[in-house]
Coordinates of C-alpha atoms (C1' of nucleotides) in Angstrom, one line a residue:
Chain A
M1 CA 26.0 -13.7 2.2
S2 CA 23.2 -11.5 3.3
D3 CA 22.2 -12.0 -0.3
R4 CA 19.0 -13.8 -0.5
L5 CA 17.6 -13.3 3.0
D6 CA 15.0 -15.8 3.9
W7 CA 11.6 -15.5 5.4
N8 CA 12.7 -16.1 9.0
D9 CA 15.0 -13.1 8.9
L10 CA 12.2 -10.9 7.9
R11 CA 9.9 -12.4 10.4
E12 CA 12.2 -11.8 13.3
R13 CA 12.9 -8.3 12.1
R14 CA 9.2 -7.3 11.9
M15 CA 7.9 -9.2 14.9
A16 CA 10.2 -7.3 17.2
E17 CA 8.1 -4.2 16.9
P18 CA 5.0 -3.5 19.0
G19 CA 1.6 -4.3 17.5
A20 CA 3.2 -6.2 14.6
A21 CA 1.0 -9.2 14.9
E22 CA -1.1 -8.0 12.0
T23 CA 1.6 -6.3 10.0
Y24 CA 3.3 -9.6 10.2
E25 CA 0.8 -11.1 7.7
A26 CA 1.2 -8.2 5.4
T27 CA 5.0 -8.7 5.5
R28 CA 4.6 -12.4 4.6
I29 CA 2.4 -11.5 1.7
A30 CA 4.9 -9.0 0.5
F31 CA 7.6 -11.6 0.7
E32 CA 5.7 -14.1 -1.3
L33 CA 4.8 -11.5 -3.9
G34 CA 8.4 -10.6 -4.2
Q35 CA 9.3 -14.3 -4.8
E36 CA 6.5 -14.6 -7.3
V37 CA 7.6 -11.5 -9.2
R38 CA 11.2 -12.9 -9.3
H39 CA 9.9 -16.1 -10.7
L40 CA 7.8 -14.4 -13.3
R41 CA 10.6 -12.1 -14.3
E42 CA 13.0 -14.9 -14.7
G43 CA 10.4 -16.8 -16.6
H44 CA 10.4 -13.9 -19.1
G45 CA 14.2 -14.0 -19.2
W46 CA 14.3 -10.4 -18.0
S47 CA 16.8 -8.6 -15.8
Q48 CA 15.7 -6.4 -13.0
S49 CA 16.5 -3.4 -15.1
Q50 CA 14.3 -4.6 -18.0
L51 CA 11.4 -5.3 -15.7
A52 CA 12.0 -2.0 -14.0
R53 CA 11.8 -0.2 -17.4
A54 CA 8.6 -2.1 -18.4
A55 CA 7.0 -1.3 -15.0
G56 CA 8.0 2.3 -14.9
M57 CA 10.4 2.0 -12.0
T58 CA 14.1 1.7 -11.4
Q59 CA 16.2 -1.4 -10.9
S60 CA 16.8 -0.6 -7.3
A61 CA 13.1 -0.5 -6.6
V62 CA 12.6 -3.9 -8.2
A63 CA 15.5 -5.3 -6.2
R64 CA 14.1 -3.8 -3.0
F65 CA 10.7 -5.3 -3.7
E66 CA 11.9 -8.7 -4.7
A67 CA 14.0 -8.9 -1.5
G68 CA 11.0 -8.2 0.6
G69 CA 12.5 -5.0 1.8
T70 CA 9.2 -3.1 1.9
V71 CA 5.5 -3.9 1.8
P72 CA 4.6 -2.7 -1.6
T73 CA 1.6 -0.5 -2.4
L74 CA -1.2 -1.4 -4.8
P75 CA -0.2 1.0 -7.6
V76 CA 3.3 -0.6 -7.7
L77 CA 1.8 -4.1 -7.7
E78 CA -0.5 -3.1 -10.5
R79 CA 2.3 -1.8 -12.6
L80 CA 4.4 -4.9 -12.0
A81 CA 1.4 -7.1 -12.9
R82 CA 0.9 -5.3 -16.2
A83 CA 4.6 -5.5 -17.1
L84 CA 4.5 -9.2 -16.4
D85 CA 1.3 -9.7 -18.4
R86 CA -0.7 -10.5 -15.3
R87 CA -3.8 -9.2 -13.6
L88 CA -3.5 -8.0 -10.0
D89 CA -6.1 -9.8 -7.9
V90 CA -6.9 -8.5 -4.4
R91 CA -9.9 -9.8 -2.5
F92 CA -11.2 -10.9 0.9
A93 CA -11.5 -14.6 0.6
S94 CA -13.5 -16.8 2.9
N95 CA -11.4 -18.2 5.6
A96 CA -12.4 -21.7 4.6
D97 CA -11.0 -21.3 1.1
A98 CA -7.9 -23.1 0.1
A99 CA -4.7 -21.2 -0.2
Chain B
M1 CA -25.9 14.4 -1.6
S2 CA -22.2 13.9 -2.2
D3 CA -22.9 11.1 0.2
R4 CA -22.1 7.9 -1.6
L5 CA -20.0 9.1 -4.4
D6 CA -19.8 6.7 -7.3
W7 CA -17.1 5.2 -9.4
N8 CA -17.3 7.7 -12.2
D9 CA -16.5 10.6 -9.8
L10 CA -13.4 8.9 -8.6
R11 CA -12.3 8.0 -12.1
E12 CA -12.6 11.6 -13.4
R13 CA -10.7 12.8 -10.4
R14 CA -7.8 10.5 -10.7
M15 CA -7.5 10.3 -14.4
A16 CA -7.0 14.1 -14.5
E17 CA -3.4 13.6 -13.3
P18 CA -0.4 12.7 -15.4
G19 CA 0.8 9.1 -15.6
A20 CA -2.4 8.0 -13.9
A21 CA -3.2 5.2 -16.4
E22 CA -1.7 2.6 -14.1
T23 CA -2.7 4.1 -10.8
Y24 CA -6.2 4.1 -12.3
E25 CA -6.5 0.4 -11.9
A26 CA -5.2 0.5 -8.3
T27 CA -7.9 3.2 -7.6
R28 CA -10.5 0.9 -9.1
I29 CA -9.4 -1.9 -6.9
A30 CA -9.4 0.3 -3.9
F31 CA -12.9 1.4 -4.7
E32 CA -14.2 -2.2 -5.1
L33 CA -12.5 -3.2 -1.8
G34 CA -14.2 -0.3 -0.1
Q35 CA -17.5 -1.5 -1.3
E36 CA -16.8 -5.0 -0.3
V37 CA -15.8 -4.0 3.2
R38 CA -18.9 -2.0 3.5
H39 CA -21.0 -5.0 2.5
L40 CA -19.2 -7.3 4.9
R41 CA -19.4 -4.8 7.7
E42 CA -23.2 -4.4 7.2
G43 CA -23.5 -8.1 6.9
H44 CA -22.1 -8.3 10.4
G45 CA -24.5 -5.6 11.5
W46 CA -21.6 -3.4 12.6
S47 CA -21.2 0.3 12.6
Q48 CA -18.0 1.9 11.3
S49 CA -17.0 2.5 14.8
Q50 CA -17.3 -1.1 15.7
L51 CA -15.4 -2.3 12.8
A52 CA -12.8 0.4 13.4
R53 CA -12.3 -0.9 17.0
A54 CA -12.1 -4.5 15.8
A55 CA -9.5 -3.6 13.2
G56 CA -7.5 -1.3 15.4
M57 CA -8.3 1.9 13.6
T58 CA -10.6 4.9 14.0
Q59 CA -14.1 5.4 12.5
S60 CA -12.7 8.1 10.3
A61 CA -10.2 5.8 8.7
V62 CA -12.9 3.3 8.0
A63 CA -15.1 5.9 6.4
R64 CA -12.3 7.2 4.3
F65 CA -11.5 3.8 3.1
E66 CA -15.0 2.7 2.4
A67 CA -15.6 5.9 0.4
G68 CA -12.5 5.1 -1.7
G69 CA -10.8 8.2 -0.5
T70 CA -7.4 6.5 -0.5
V71 CA -5.6 3.5 -2.0
P72 CA -5.2 1.3 1.1
T73 CA -2.0 -0.4 2.1
L74 CA -1.6 -4.1 2.6
P75 CA -1.3 -3.9 6.4
V76 CA -4.6 -2.0 6.6
L77 CA -6.3 -4.5 4.3
E78 CA -5.0 -7.3 6.4
R79 CA -6.3 -5.9 9.6
L80 CA -9.7 -5.3 8.1
A81 CA -9.8 -8.8 6.7
R82 CA -9.1 -10.2 10.1
A83 CA -11.7 -8.1 11.8
L84 CA -14.2 -9.3 9.2
D85 CA -13.1 -12.9 9.6
R86 CA -11.7 -13.1 6.1
R87 CA -8.4 -13.9 4.5
L88 CA -6.6 -11.2 2.5
D89 CA -5.7 -12.7 -0.9
V90 CA -3.3 -11.0 -3.2
R91 CA -1.9 -12.6 -6.3
F92 CA -0.8 -12.2 -9.8
A93 CA -3.5 -14.0 -11.8
S94 CA -3.3 -15.1 -15.3
N95 CA -4.8 -12.6 -17.6
A96 CA -7.1 -15.3 -19.0
D97 CA -8.6 -16.0 -15.6
A98 CA -12.2 -15.0 -14.9
A99 CA -12.9 -11.9 -12.9
Chain C
dC1 C1' -36.9 19.0 21.9
dC2 C1' -33.0 16.7 23.1
dA3 C1' -29.8 12.8 23.4
dA4 C1' -27.5 9.2 21.2
dC5 C1' -26.3 7.2 17.7
dC6 C1' -25.0 6.9 12.5
dC7 C1' -21.6 8.5 8.8
dA8 C1' -18.7 12.0 6.0
dT9 C1' -15.1 15.2 6.2
dA10 C1' -11.4 18.4 7.4
dG11 C1' -6.9 19.4 9.3
dC12 C1' -2.8 18.0 11.0
dA13 C1' 1.5 15.1 12.4
dT14 C1' 3.8 11.0 11.5
dC15 C1' 5.5 7.1 9.2
dG16 C1' 6.9 4.5 5.4
dG17 C1' 7.0 3.3 0.4
dT18 C1' 8.7 5.0 -3.8
dG19 C1' 11.9 7.4 -7.0
dC20 C1' 16.4 8.6 -7.7
dT21 C1' 21.5 8.4 -7.8
dA22 C1' 25.5 6.2 -6.7
dT23 C1' 28.1 2.5 -5.2
dG24 C1' 30.1 -2.2 -4.7
dG25 C1' 30.8 -7.0 -5.4
dG26 C1' 30.0 -10.9 -8.5
dT27 C1' 30.1 -13.1 -13.0
dT28 C1' 30.9 -13.5 -17.9
dG29 C1' 33.1 -12.6 -22.3
dG30 C1' 36.3 -10.1 -25.0
Chain D
dC1 C1' 42.9 -7.4 -17.7
dC2 C1' 39.1 -4.9 -18.7
dA3 C1' 34.3 -4.0 -20.1
dA4 C1' 29.7 -5.0 -19.6
dC5 C1' 26.5 -6.9 -17.6
dC6 C1' 24.0 -8.9 -13.3
dC7 C1' 22.0 -7.7 -8.5
dA8 C1' 22.1 -5.7 -3.6
dT9 C1' 22.2 -1.7 -0.9
dA10 C1' 22.6 3.0 0.9
dG11 C1' 21.2 7.8 1.3
dC12 C1' 18.2 11.2 0.3
dA13 C1' 13.7 13.9 -1.1
dC14 C1' 9.1 13.5 -1.8
dC15 C1' 4.6 12.1 -1.6
dG16 C1' 0.7 9.8 0.1
dA17 C1' -1.6 6.7 3.4
dT18 C1' -2.6 6.4 8.1
dG19 C1' -3.8 7.8 12.9
dC20 C1' -5.9 11.2 15.4
dT21 C1' -9.2 14.8 17.0
dA22 C1' -12.9 17.5 16.0
dT23 C1' -16.6 18.8 13.4
dG24 C1' -21.4 18.7 11.2
dG25 C1' -25.5 16.9 9.3
dG26 C1' -28.9 13.1 9.3
dT27 C1' -31.7 9.9 11.7
dT28 C1' -34.0 7.6 15.5
dG29 C1' -36.0 7.2 20.1
dG30 C1' -36.9 9.1 24.5

DNA sequence: CCAACCCATAGCATCGGTGCTATGGGTTGG
DNA sequence: CCAACCCATAGCACCGATGCTATGGGTTGG
């Protein structure tokens, strides 16, 4: 049942470490990106293996990422975006901007 | 005068490696983020040392990042965003969206 | 001329993400 | 019942980003 772990699990896990108050946000972003990739992938009707091949990675890497197991790097995000026919968008938004 | 190195320098450097066609984009993003941080920092009237302290890193790390010397990780971007009173925004945008 | 900043860069240790292989449990379809 | 998928996870090697200290050159102000 530790299948789809949810956000609170990850939060507890990461917040236990020292100086994690900032990494916390990065972990949240990673988690959300994982969710989004899963949705996009399923929208394409692809398996993790198929996405992995399209993005130049392995099924295990896709699974790890979708589960929020790691905070992904920009190159990986870029490759996933390409495979899913998206554009990776990273920017410093004004704090007033809507989510 | 290898002071402010420009984008073409970095491009040549990175594209020389194999399988760099995707990492290329990530490098471009890193470069642009570096520029933006520099602008934001200067907008605040801060030195690299001041920003470094606010973001929990060292002056050398800030310099390296602003120069595009590395592709930054999400935790680092998050800390910089906070220090600069911004919100880090990462998403998979539709390819049709404007830049 | 010297002190105090600015920034760029080098060298090194460490940490963590990625790539890889292999496994295991679940489900479906023959 | 078995084959062929699905996905999650572990263990490992490797690479690269980060953190750190220490420079060095440039500029400014005394």
